[in-house]
Amino acid sequence: MHLTDLTLVNFRNYDEQTLRLSEHVNVFCGENGQGKTNALEAIALLAIGKSHRTAKDKDLVRWNQEQAVVDGVVEALHGPRRLRLELGASGRKAYVNRVQQTKMTDFVGHFQVVLFAPEDLQLVKGGPKERRRFIDVELGQTQPMYLHHLSNYTRTLAQRNKLLKNGITDDAYLASFDEQLAVYGAHVILRRLRFLTQLQPVAHQVYVDISEGREDFDFRYTSTVPRVSTELSIDDIAEQFARALADRRQMDLRMGYTTVGPHRDDIQLFLNGQDVQSFASQGQQRTIALSLRLAEIDFIYREIGEYPVLLLDDVLSELDDTRQRNLVLSMSRKVQTIITTTSLFHLEHELTSDARLFQVASGIITE
């Protein structure tokens, strides 16, 4: 899979820009604040349907303009796909092959990317929300039904929380929401468990390769729903979840929100058996984040039968270890890679002859 064409109209600091990309390596070079990251953000937007930098679409629209457009052509295993997003004050419109999609969940999944950015250190240093988002973005790109279940779960959770906040104590009424929440939540939990089970050996091996076997990296999913595992069925997990909701109902009423469920779950990260947040150095934390991202590439290939596009947002200069930089660059030999950088100094010896170089200055990209 690779992105062949990209068009931006009134997106961030871009007026109108059209690019033809190499199916191998593409490098966007320029000073900070010129629009390199904006271009990668637009590409990721076509895959994920959300910005990794802002939750507000208005931030994506160029100053004094009413609408931004991101349009791309993706060459995939089963033929080309044209993806288009129109973002404006009146909402967003999403198109696949010029057909408007009724829901964003129908748009996501036609294009897969793995984005590695400096902010990825928050995967390790940040709170549980960052790690849940990591799972949700990955599964959302490869398993459309996951987004369906997650959307239903989020909607039902909001309804239950509103009842709790308003002090509704009718057990039968709350139980009806508990039943729905437990079923949707069980699907979310089981898919997350299966995903991490597949990801773990790959991420572990990537870390071993980078650290030359000096350290052992591991992780596990920690759920607020007790005794869940990949060996259980959806019905089994839903039953466990419903029981946990019933047990915590009085606490939830006192707190005014739901205290148990996949919206409260986390991934625990370990290095040599010790908690990463407490014991790992900054360099070790960065290597863990890199290992998780590179493991995503293999997971996506196993899920859909083709490699995603790798987006590297000004991170190669951060990888001061030669093995880490070489490991990332080696991925470009099998996946389309799009890199942003302020200098070609650390890339000049690694780039192949078919790499395409772009200069970025004041929202204008030239080759």
Tab-separated table of N, CA and C in Angstrom, residues 107-212:
chain	number	residue	atom	x	y	z
A	107	PHE	N	-15.498	5.483	6.837
A	107	PHE	CA	-14.367	6.068	6.120
A	107	PHE	C	-13.036	5.478	6.592
A	108	VAL	N	-12.898	5.308	7.906
A	108	VAL	CA	-11.659	4.779	8.480
A	108	VAL	C	-11.488	3.316	8.095
A	109	GLY	N	-10.255	2.938	7.738
A	109	GLY	CA	-9.975	1.546	7.399
A	109	GLY	C	-9.641	1.321	5.935
A	110	HIS	N	-9.781	2.370	5.111
A	110	HIS	CA	-9.448	2.244	3.697
A	110	HIS	C	-7.973	2.553	3.421
A	111	PHE	N	-7.284	3.053	4.430
A	111	PHE	CA	-5.883	3.464	4.293
A	111	PHE	C	-5.247	3.305	5.672
A	112	GLN	N	-4.083	2.678	5.725
A	112	GLN	CA	-3.445	2.418	7.014
A	112	GLN	C	-2.089	3.117	7.094
A	113	VAL	N	-1.833	3.747	8.235
A	113	VAL	CA	-0.533	4.375	8.471
A	113	VAL	C	-0.043	4.016	9.871
A	114	VAL	N	1.254	4.119	10.050
A	114	VAL	CA	1.866	4.084	11.377
A	114	VAL	C	2.640	5.385	11.513
A	115	LEU	N	2.282	6.176	12.512
A	115	LEU	CA	2.897	7.483	12.732
A	115	LEU	C	3.793	7.435	13.958
A	116	PHE	N	5.059	7.804	13.766
A	116	PHE	CA	6.003	7.894	14.878
A	116	PHE	C	6.429	9.352	15.002
A	117	ALA	N	6.092	9.968	16.142
A	117	ALA	CA	6.346	11.392	16.360
A	117	ALA	C	6.986	11.596	17.725
A	118	PRO	N	7.592	12.753	17.953
A	118	PRO	CA	8.198	13.009	19.262
A	118	PRO	C	7.218	12.838	20.423
A	119	GLU	N	5.927	13.122	20.161
A	119	GLU	CA	4.918	12.998	21.213
A	119	GLU	C	4.701	11.554	21.657
A	120	ASP	N	5.254	10.595	20.898
A	120	ASP	CA	5.043	9.193	21.226
A	120	ASP	C	5.651	8.801	22.571
A	121	LEU	N	6.517	9.622	23.109
A	121	LEU	CA	7.056	9.350	24.433
A	121	LEU	C	5.929	9.314	25.464
A	122	GLN	N	4.807	9.990	25.149
A	122	GLN	CA	3.660	9.969	26.060
A	122	GLN	C	3.006	8.592	26.138
A	123	LEU	N	3.268	7.741	25.134
A	123	LEU	CA	2.808	6.351	25.226
A	123	LEU	C	3.345	5.689	26.485
A	124	VAL	N	4.537	6.095	26.878
A	124	VAL	CA	5.204	5.521	28.042
A	124	VAL	C	5.027	6.405	29.270
A	125	LYS	N	5.284	7.714	29.103
A	125	LYS	CA	5.270	8.629	30.236
A	125	LYS	C	3.874	9.116	30.602
A	126	GLY	N	2.965	9.120	29.625
A	126	GLY	CA	1.639	9.689	29.829
A	126	GLY	C	0.710	8.780	30.621
A	127	GLY	N	-0.538	9.203	30.704
A	127	GLY	CA	-1.535	8.451	31.451
A	127	GLY	C	-2.188	7.363	30.621
A	128	PRO	N	-3.096	6.607	31.243
A	128	PRO	CA	-3.774	5.499	30.551
A	128	PRO	C	-4.498	5.912	29.272
A	129	LYS	N	-5.001	7.147	29.232
A	129	LYS	CA	-5.728	7.610	28.044
A	129	LYS	C	-4.865	7.529	26.794
A	130	GLU	N	-3.568	7.859	26.929
A	130	GLU	CA	-2.662	7.817	25.784
A	130	GLU	C	-2.487	6.396	25.261
A	131	ARG	N	-2.400	5.448	26.166
A	131	ARG	CA	-2.194	4.057	25.747
A	131	ARG	C	-3.486	3.444	25.206
A	132	ARG	N	-4.636	3.852	25.765
A	132	ARG	CA	-5.903	3.379	25.195
A	132	ARG	C	-6.071	3.920	23.777
A	133	ARG	N	-5.683	5.159	23.561
A	133	ARG	CA	-5.791	5.743	22.217
A	133	ARG	C	-4.897	4.995	21.233
A	134	PHE	N	-3.725	4.592	21.668
A	134	PHE	CA	-2.818	3.804	20.834
A	134	PHE	C	-3.526	2.542	20.331
A	135	ILE	N	-4.200	1.843	21.228
A	135	ILE	CA	-4.931	0.627	20.842
A	135	ILE	C	-6.085	0.973	19.912
A	136	ASP	N	-6.857	1.993	20.282
A	136	ASP	CA	-8.057	2.334	19.517
A	136	ASP	C	-7.729	2.743	18.083
A	137	VAL	N	-6.670	3.520	17.909
A	137	VAL	CA	-6.278	3.956	16.559
A	137	VAL	C	-5.846	2.758	15.724
A	138	GLU	N	-5.066	1.874	16.329
A	138	GLU	CA	-4.560	0.714	15.589
A	138	GLU	C	-5.692	-0.219	15.171
A	139	LEU	N	-6.557	-0.570	16.113
A	139	LEU	CA	-7.656	-1.482	15.799
A	139	LEU	C	-8.681	-0.816	14.886
A	140	GLY	N	-8.852	0.494	15.035
A	140	GLY	CA	-9.790	1.201	14.180
A	140	GLY	C	-9.398	1.154	12.712
A	141	GLN	N	-8.089	1.124	12.439
A	141	GLN	CA	-7.604	1.078	11.054
A	141	GLN	C	-7.751	-0.294	10.423
A	142	THR	N	-7.766	-1.342	11.233
A	142	THR	CA	-7.720	-2.698	10.691
A	142	THR	C	-8.985	-3.514	10.940
A	143	GLN	N	-9.793	-3.111	11.922
A	143	GLN	CA	-10.989	-3.863	12.276
A	143	GLN	C	-12.181	-2.912	12.388
A	144	PRO	N	-12.925	-2.698	11.295
A	144	PRO	CA	-14.041	-1.753	11.315
A	144	PRO	C	-15.073	-2.033	12.414
A	145	MET	N	-15.288	-3.305	12.741
A	145	MET	CA	-16.272	-3.625	13.780
A	145	MET	C	-15.816	-3.160	15.155
A	146	TYR	N	-14.512	-3.005	15.333
A	146	TYR	CA	-14.030	-2.497	16.622
A	146	TYR	C	-14.544	-1.074	16.834
A	147	LEU	N	-14.451	-0.230	15.805
A	147	LEU	CA	-14.947	1.137	15.915
A	147	LEU	C	-16.451	1.154	16.169
A	148	HIS	N	-17.162	0.230	15.561
A	148	HIS	CA	-18.610	0.129	15.776
A	148	HIS	C	-18.909	-0.155	17.246
A	149	HIS	N	-18.236	-1.151	17.809
A	149	HIS	CA	-18.474	-1.494	19.211
A	149	HIS	C	-18.012	-0.381	20.141
A	150	LEU	N	-16.861	0.228	19.833
A	150	LEU	CA	-16.346	1.300	20.680
A	150	LEU	C	-17.279	2.508	20.651
A	151	SER	N	-17.814	2.838	19.476
A	151	SER	CA	-18.743	3.961	19.358
A	151	SER	C	-20.016	3.703	20.164
A	152	ASN	N	-20.555	2.492	20.057
A	152	ASN	CA	-21.748	2.144	20.832
A	152	ASN	C	-21.469	2.154	22.330
A	153	TYR	N	-20.290	1.674	22.693
A	153	TYR	CA	-19.914	1.662	24.107
A	153	TYR	C	-19.817	3.091	24.646
A	154	THR	N	-19.154	3.965	23.892
A	154	THR	CA	-18.966	5.351	24.330
A	154	THR	C	-20.299	6.071	24.473
A	155	ARG	N	-21.205	5.834	23.538
A	155	ARG	CA	-22.523	6.468	23.592
A	155	ARG	C	-23.320	5.971	24.803
A	156	THR	N	-23.326	4.660	25.025
A	156	THR	CA	-24.065	4.091	26.158
A	156	THR	C	-23.453	4.518	27.487
A	157	LEU	N	-22.123	4.612	27.525
A	157	LEU	CA	-21.434	5.073	28.735
A	157	LEU	C	-21.845	6.498	29.077
A	158	ALA	N	-21.914	7.367	28.074
A	158	ALA	CA	-22.323	8.754	28.311
A	158	ALA	C	-23.747	8.817	28.864
A	159	GLN	N	-24.629	7.961	28.347
A	159	GLN	CA	-26.008	7.928	28.829
A	159	GLN	C	-26.067	7.454	30.285
A	160	ARG	N	-25.298	6.411	30.599
A	160	ARG	CA	-25.282	5.897	31.976
A	160	ARG	C	-24.701	6.932	32.932
A	161	ASN	N	-23.630	7.589	32.518
A	161	ASN	CA	-23.022	8.603	33.373
A	161	ASN	C	-23.965	9.767	33.644
A	162	LYS	N	-24.785	10.112	32.657
A	162	LYS	CA	-25.758	11.186	32.850
A	162	LYS	C	-26.788	10.785	33.904
A	163	LEU	N	-27.221	9.530	33.874
A	163	LEU	CA	-28.160	9.040	34.880
A	163	LEU	C	-27.537	9.074	36.272
A	164	LEU	N	-26.285	8.631	36.340
A	164	LEU	CA	-25.589	8.610	37.629
A	164	LEU	C	-25.418	10.017	38.185
A	165	LYS	N	-25.044	10.939	37.317
A	165	LYS	CA	-24.834	12.323	37.748
A	165	LYS	C	-26.134	12.951	38.237
A	166	ASN	N	-27.261	12.555	37.615
A	166	ASN	CA	-28.562	13.088	38.007
A	166	ASN	C	-29.162	12.360	39.201
A	167	GLY	N	-28.422	11.354	39.713
A	167	GLY	CA	-28.870	10.654	40.916
A	167	GLY	C	-30.008	9.678	40.702
A	168	ILE	N	-30.157	9.164	39.471
A	168	ILE	CA	-31.206	8.172	39.194
A	168	ILE	C	-30.849	6.871	39.912
A	169	THR	N	-31.715	6.406	40.796
A	169	THR	CA	-31.406	5.221	41.611
A	169	THR	C	-32.268	4.011	41.274
A	170	ASP	N	-33.083	4.123	40.233
A	170	ASP	CA	-33.948	3.016	39.829
A	170	ASP	C	-33.073	1.855	39.331
A	171	ASP	N	-33.002	0.779	40.133
A	171	ASP	CA	-32.118	-0.343	39.806
A	171	ASP	C	-32.450	-0.977	38.460
A	172	ALA	N	-33.720	-1.144	38.172
A	172	ALA	CA	-34.120	-1.798	36.926
A	172	ALA	C	-33.727	-0.941	35.722
A	173	TYR	N	-33.887	0.371	35.853
A	173	TYR	CA	-33.544	1.279	34.767
A	173	TYR	C	-32.034	1.276	34.520
A	174	LEU	N	-31.270	1.366	35.594
A	174	LEU	CA	-29.818	1.334	35.456
A	174	LEU	C	-29.340	-0.011	34.918
A	175	ALA	N	-30.004	-1.082	35.345
A	175	ALA	CA	-29.608	-2.423	34.899
A	175	ALA	C	-29.754	-2.576	33.384
A	176	SER	N	-30.737	-1.890	32.802
A	176	SER	CA	-30.922	-1.986	31.351
A	176	SER	C	-29.734	-1.363	30.616
A	177	PHE	N	-29.190	-0.284	31.163
A	177	PHE	CA	-27.995	0.315	30.577
A	177	PHE	C	-26.768	-0.553	30.839
A	178	ASP	N	-26.732	-1.165	32.029
A	178	ASP	CA	-25.603	-2.033	32.368
A	178	ASP	C	-25.491	-3.193	31.379
A	179	GLU	N	-26.638	-3.744	31.007
A	179	GLU	CA	-26.637	-4.888	30.092
A	179	GLU	C	-26.054	-4.500	28.732
A	180	GLN	N	-26.486	-3.349	28.193
A	180	GLN	CA	-25.949	-2.887	26.911
A	180	GLN	C	-24.457	-2.576	27.016
A	181	LEU	N	-24.097	-1.869	28.087
A	181	LEU	CA	-22.704	-1.471	28.285
A	181	LEU	C	-21.806	-2.695	28.389
A	182	ALA	N	-22.278	-3.728	29.068
A	182	ALA	CA	-21.478	-4.938	29.262
A	182	ALA	C	-21.215	-5.652	27.941
A	183	VAL	N	-22.203	-5.707	27.062
A	183	VAL	CA	-22.034	-6.393	25.777
A	183	VAL	C	-21.070	-5.622	24.876
A	184	TYR	N	-21.308	-4.305	24.728
A	184	TYR	CA	-20.404	-3.502	23.896
A	184	TYR	C	-18.990	-3.515	24.474
A	185	GLY	N	-18.894	-3.384	25.792
A	185	GLY	CA	-17.589	-3.362	26.442
A	185	GLY	C	-16.848	-4.677	26.311
A	186	ALA	N	-17.577	-5.782	26.328
A	186	ALA	CA	-16.947	-7.100	26.188
A	186	ALA	C	-16.272	-7.241	24.834
A	187	HIS	N	-16.926	-6.741	23.773
A	187	HIS	CA	-16.314	-6.772	22.437
A	187	HIS	C	-15.034	-5.938	22.407
A	188	VAL	N	-15.082	-4.765	23.027
A	188	VAL	CA	-13.908	-3.876	23.056
A	188	VAL	C	-12.760	-4.546	23.807
A	189	ILE	N	-13.051	-5.096	24.967
A	189	ILE	CA	-12.014	-5.705	25.800
A	189	ILE	C	-11.372	-6.899	25.100
A	190	LEU	N	-12.188	-7.775	24.524
A	190	LEU	CA	-11.635	-8.978	23.902
A	190	LEU	C	-10.771	-8.633	22.695
A	191	ARG	N	-11.203	-7.669	21.884
A	191	ARG	CA	-10.397	-7.273	20.721
A	191	ARG	C	-9.088	-6.628	21.165
A	192	ARG	N	-9.131	-5.855	22.229
A	192	ARG	CA	-7.890	-5.263	22.753
A	192	ARG	C	-6.947	-6.350	23.259
A	193	LEU	N	-7.478	-7.314	23.989
A	193	LEU	CA	-6.644	-8.395	24.515
A	193	LEU	C	-5.986	-9.178	23.386
A	194	ARG	N	-6.753	-9.490	22.351
A	194	ARG	CA	-6.207	-10.244	21.220
A	194	ARG	C	-5.148	-9.445	20.478
A	195	PHE	N	-5.393	-8.150	20.309
A	195	PHE	CA	-4.427	-7.281	19.640
A	195	PHE	C	-3.089	-7.265	20.380
A	196	LEU	N	-3.130	-7.065	21.681
A	196	LEU	CA	-1.900	-6.984	22.463
A	196	LEU	C	-1.191	-8.336	22.538
A	197	THR	N	-1.953	-9.410	22.511
A	197	THR	CA	-1.346	-10.746	22.483
A	197	THR	C	-0.530	-10.939	21.207
A	198	GLN	N	-1.045	-10.427	20.077
A	198	GLN	CA	-0.322	-10.522	18.805
A	198	GLN	C	0.860	-9.556	18.757
A	199	LEU	N	0.675	-8.381	19.353
A	199	LEU	CA	1.706	-7.343	19.282
A	199	LEU	C	2.903	-7.659	20.181
A	200	GLN	N	2.665	-8.297	21.305
A	200	GLN	CA	3.700	-8.450	22.329
A	200	GLN	C	4.982	-9.121	21.827
A	201	PRO	N	4.909	-10.294	21.172
A	201	PRO	CA	6.173	-10.924	20.747
A	201	PRO	C	6.945	-10.105	19.719
A	202	VAL	N	6.233	-9.380	18.861
A	202	VAL	CA	6.911	-8.567	17.844
A	202	VAL	C	7.606	-7.378	18.501
A	203	ALA	N	6.895	-6.674	19.384
A	203	ALA	CA	7.491	-5.527	20.080
A	203	ALA	C	8.666	-5.970	20.948
A	204	HIS	N	8.532	-7.128	21.556
A	204	HIS	CA	9.623	-7.667	22.381
A	204	HIS	C	10.868	-7.908	21.539
A	205	GLN	N	10.685	-8.491	20.345
A	205	GLN	CA	11.832	-8.795	19.485
A	205	GLN	C	12.482	-7.518	18.948
A	206	VAL	N	11.645	-6.528	18.603
A	206	VAL	CA	12.204	-5.250	18.137
A	206	VAL	C	13.063	-4.640	19.233
A	207	TYR	N	12.574	-4.691	20.470
A	207	TYR	CA	13.346	-4.111	21.581
A	207	TYR	C	14.655	-4.882	21.787
A	208	VAL	N	14.583	-6.206	21.681
A	208	VAL	CA	15.796	-7.024	21.814
A	208	VAL	C	16.817	-6.635	20.758
A	209	ASP	N	16.355	-6.437	19.516
A	209	ASP	CA	17.264	-6.072	18.431
A	209	ASP	C	17.933	-4.723	18.700
A	210	ILE	N	17.151	-3.762	19.187
A	210	ILE	CA	17.699	-2.427	19.436
A	210	ILE	C	18.671	-2.441	20.614
A	211	SER	N	18.290	-3.130	21.683
A	211	SER	CA	19.114	-3.120	22.904
A	211	SER	C	20.196	-4.193	22.886
A	212	GLU	N	20.247	-4.954	21.783
A	212	GLU	CA	21.215	-6.063	21.659
A	212	GLU	C	21.060	-7.059	22.802
